[in-house]
Amino acid sequence: FQDQLLKQAKQGVSIYCSSLSENNSLEEFANDFLGRVHGPPQPQISSETTSVTNKTSFSSTNAYALLTELRKKRYLIILDNFEQILDSNGFPREEGYQAFLKLILEHDIVESRVLLVGRWLPKDQIGREPIAYELTGMDMADGESFLRSMNISLPKDQSEHVINQLGGNPLSMQLC
């Protein structure tokens, strides 16, 4: 996967990664993204609602600037821990993220792509599910190699037990 990301970066795709928390608003995400792309934020002239399409509006100048930037240049945006901004029903807690997701799913953002990484998917909002890739754990050989790379030496039966119990999940094995 990293090789594909590096290949994309060499083809003129800028990569932006962010790990979300439940307190992240779309405005904060937009400010951070624009700050990395254009430098420190400029004073805002207006925070009026700006129409992005005939179906969607954003109540922030920076959220509108984010969408404008995503349309004019190629970006791969990776939003990790995406489940942190979802409510218990699987919908984004904030209307800004709901509108942002809707635009992504409608492919209104032509030049850029967004990769949502999380434990579960956002609920269908426009009659179209996002493309989902379920990640599985490492197989036994890779799991044993991973344990050795962390200087953990266990008898074969114990390492197999640990790998099976944790589903081959590298983060779980690292935390264990």
Tab-separated table of C-alpha atoms in Angstrom:
chain	number	residue	atom	x	y	z
A	1	PHE	CA	0.000	0.000	0.000
A	2	GLN	CA	2.815	2.435	0.853
A	3	ASP	CA	4.406	1.719	-2.525
A	4	GLN	CA	1.165	2.745	-4.229
A	5	LEU	CA	1.037	5.947	-2.180
A	6	LEU	CA	4.607	6.809	-3.088
A	7	LYS	CA	3.903	6.090	-6.755
A	8	GLN	CA	0.874	8.408	-6.603
A	9	ALA	CA	2.991	11.113	-4.933
A	10	LYS	CA	5.494	10.884	-7.767
A	11	GLN	CA	2.636	11.348	-10.246
A	12	GLY	CA	1.745	14.768	-8.855
A	13	VAL	CA	-0.638	13.699	-6.096
A	14	SER	CA	-0.081	15.456	-2.789
A	15	ILE	CA	-0.779	13.252	0.232
A	16	TYR	CA	-2.350	14.610	3.415
A	17	CYS	CA	-2.933	12.460	6.522
A	18	SER	CA	-4.949	13.379	9.580
A	19	SER	CA	-5.956	11.364	12.626
A	20	LEU	CA	-9.384	12.543	13.728
A	21	SER	CA	-10.764	12.764	17.241
A	22	GLU	CA	-14.381	13.136	18.302
A	23	ASN	CA	-13.771	16.850	18.809
A	24	ASN	CA	-12.570	17.533	15.245
A	25	SER	CA	-14.936	19.759	13.329
A	26	LEU	CA	-14.834	20.138	9.558
A	27	GLU	CA	-13.680	23.715	10.162
A	28	GLU	CA	-10.655	22.483	12.175
A	29	PHE	CA	-9.846	19.889	9.519
A	30	ALA	CA	-10.160	22.520	6.753
A	31	ASN	CA	-7.949	24.973	8.695
A	32	ASP	CA	-5.260	22.340	9.233
A	33	PHE	CA	-5.339	21.171	5.607
A	34	LEU	CA	-5.234	24.710	4.193
A	35	GLY	CA	-2.497	25.666	6.657
A	36	ARG	CA	-0.315	22.815	5.401
A	37	VAL	CA	-1.062	23.653	1.765
A	38	HIS	CA	-0.910	27.460	1.838
A	39	GLY	CA	0.854	28.348	5.081
A	40	PRO	CA	-0.643	30.186	8.084
A	41	PRO	CA	-4.352	31.029	7.847
A	42	GLN	CA	-5.350	34.371	6.400
A	43	PRO	CA	-7.981	36.560	8.059
A	44	GLN	CA	-11.459	35.541	6.983
A	45	ILE	CA	-13.638	38.105	5.267
A	46	SER	CA	-16.932	36.329	5.857
A	47	SER	CA	-18.337	33.261	7.524
A	48	GLU	CA	-21.639	33.343	5.669
A	49	THR	CA	-23.120	30.189	4.223
A	50	THR	CA	-21.520	29.530	0.846
A	51	SER	CA	-23.242	27.337	-1.713
A	52	VAL	CA	-20.922	24.647	-3.070
A	53	THR	CA	-23.439	22.866	-5.264
A	54	ASN	CA	-27.134	23.303	-5.710
A	55	LYS	CA	-27.644	20.560	-3.104
A	56	THR	CA	-25.062	21.363	-0.444
A	57	SER	CA	-23.895	24.378	1.497
A	58	PHE	CA	-21.181	25.012	4.046
A	59	SER	CA	-21.295	27.600	6.799
A	60	SER	CA	-17.585	28.332	6.696
A	61	THR	CA	-15.310	30.079	4.279
A	62	ASN	CA	-12.484	27.621	5.055
A	63	ALA	CA	-14.639	24.555	4.338
A	64	TYR	CA	-15.531	26.104	0.976
A	65	ALA	CA	-11.814	26.866	0.355
A	66	LEU	CA	-11.014	23.211	1.184
A	67	LEU	CA	-13.432	21.960	-1.478
A	68	THR	CA	-12.125	24.483	-3.986
A	69	GLU	CA	-8.560	23.267	-3.351
A	70	LEU	CA	-9.593	19.611	-3.721
A	71	ARG	CA	-11.095	20.398	-7.121
A	72	LYS	CA	-8.116	22.253	-8.552
A	73	LYS	CA	-5.216	20.015	-7.499
A	74	ARG	CA	-4.800	16.265	-6.991
A	75	TYR	CA	-4.770	15.209	-3.348
A	76	LEU	CA	-5.051	11.934	-1.538
A	77	ILE	CA	-6.531	12.742	1.859
A	78	ILE	CA	-6.283	9.997	4.462
A	79	LEU	CA	-8.614	10.482	7.422
A	80	ASP	CA	-7.700	7.983	10.123
A	81	ASN	CA	-9.977	7.140	13.061
A	82	PHE	CA	-12.955	8.307	11.021
A	83	GLU	CA	-15.336	6.507	13.366
A	84	GLN	CA	-14.475	9.156	15.978
A	85	ILE	CA	-16.688	11.732	14.241
A	86	LEU	CA	-19.665	9.387	13.734
A	87	ASP	CA	-22.658	9.213	16.036
A	88	SER	CA	-24.012	5.921	17.415
A	89	ASN	CA	-26.096	5.463	14.243
A	90	GLY	CA	-23.073	5.754	11.924
A	91	PHE	CA	-23.770	9.289	10.687
A	92	PRO	CA	-21.333	12.188	11.077
A	93	ARG	CA	-22.216	14.232	14.177
A	94	GLU	CA	-21.603	17.504	12.360
A	95	GLU	CA	-23.530	18.738	9.322
A	96	GLY	CA	-20.306	19.950	7.698
A	97	TYR	CA	-18.890	16.419	7.614
A	98	GLN	CA	-22.241	15.101	6.360
A	99	ALA	CA	-22.117	17.524	3.428
A	100	PHE	CA	-18.426	16.766	2.833
A	101	LEU	CA	-19.099	13.004	2.706
A	102	LYS	CA	-22.029	13.529	0.385
A	103	LEU	CA	-19.831	15.457	-2.060
A	104	ILE	CA	-17.157	12.767	-1.902
A	105	LEU	CA	-19.660	9.981	-2.548
A	106	GLU	CA	-21.272	11.895	-5.398
A	107	HIS	CA	-17.797	12.270	-6.967
A	108	ASP	CA	-18.191	16.024	-7.030
A	109	ILE	CA	-14.494	16.252	-6.152
A	110	VAL	CA	-12.964	15.096	-9.418
A	111	GLU	CA	-9.229	15.572	-8.976
A	112	SER	CA	-8.839	14.339	-5.404
A	113	ARG	CA	-9.602	11.189	-3.450
A	114	VAL	CA	-10.386	10.667	0.212
A	115	LEU	CA	-9.505	7.487	2.088
A	116	LEU	CA	-11.539	6.998	5.267
A	117	VAL	CA	-9.835	4.690	7.752
A	118	GLY	CA	-11.871	3.454	10.671
A	119	ARG	CA	-13.470	0.594	12.503
A	120	TRP	CA	-16.796	1.033	10.732
A	121	LEU	CA	-18.221	2.815	7.708
A	122	PRO	CA	-20.402	5.892	7.700
A	123	LYS	CA	-24.037	5.089	6.910
A	124	ASP	CA	-25.297	5.452	3.368
A	125	GLN	CA	-26.426	9.042	2.826
A	126	ILE	CA	-27.219	9.254	-0.876
A	127	GLY	CA	-28.152	5.730	-1.911
A	128	ARG	CA	-24.563	4.808	-2.653
A	129	GLU	CA	-22.195	2.976	-0.332
A	130	PRO	CA	-18.513	3.876	-0.215
A	131	ILE	CA	-16.077	1.274	-1.502
A	132	ALA	CA	-14.896	-0.673	1.543
A	133	TYR	CA	-11.778	-2.751	2.019
A	134	GLU	CA	-11.736	-4.957	5.072
A	135	LEU	CA	-8.266	-5.396	6.460
A	136	THR	CA	-7.398	-8.785	7.851
A	137	GLY	CA	-4.667	-9.697	10.266
A	138	MET	CA	-1.290	-11.133	9.392
A	139	ASP	CA	-0.865	-14.805	8.702
A	140	MET	CA	1.186	-16.955	11.090
A	141	ALA	CA	4.547	-16.501	9.325
A	142	ASP	CA	4.172	-12.707	9.103
A	143	GLY	CA	2.922	-12.562	12.697
A	144	GLU	CA	5.947	-14.470	13.972
A	145	SER	CA	8.257	-12.255	11.926
A	146	PHE	CA	6.532	-9.168	13.340
A	147	LEU	CA	6.962	-10.419	16.910
A	148	ARG	CA	10.665	-11.077	16.242
A	149	SER	CA	11.061	-7.551	14.811
A	150	MET	CA	9.852	-6.250	18.180
A	151	ASN	CA	12.442	-8.435	19.950
A	152	ILE	CA	9.755	-10.734	21.355
A	153	SER	CA	10.931	-14.303	21.468
A	154	LEU	CA	8.306	-16.897	22.308
A	155	PRO	CA	8.122	-20.652	21.808
A	156	LYS	CA	6.262	-21.483	18.582
A	157	ASP	CA	3.068	-22.680	20.320
A	158	GLN	CA	2.884	-19.509	22.432
A	159	SER	CA	3.512	-17.169	19.491
A	160	GLU	CA	0.800	-18.998	17.503
A	161	HIS	CA	-1.578	-18.624	20.445
A	162	VAL	CA	-0.850	-14.866	20.730
A	163	ILE	CA	-1.244	-14.300	16.971
A	164	ASN	CA	-4.515	-16.273	16.861
A	165	GLN	CA	-5.950	-14.580	19.956
A	166	LEU	CA	-5.211	-11.124	18.530
A	167	GLY	CA	-6.369	-11.977	15.021
A	168	GLY	CA	-2.958	-11.194	13.563
A	169	ASN	CA	-3.565	-7.495	14.190
A	170	PRO	CA	-0.164	-5.769	14.317
A	171	LEU	CA	-1.319	-2.917	16.563
A	172	SER	CA	-2.827	-5.363	19.048
A	173	MET	CA	0.385	-7.393	19.054
A	174	GLN	CA	2.440	-4.257	19.541
A	175	LEU	CA	0.303	-3.115	22.486
A	176	CYS	CA	0.276	-6.563	24.053
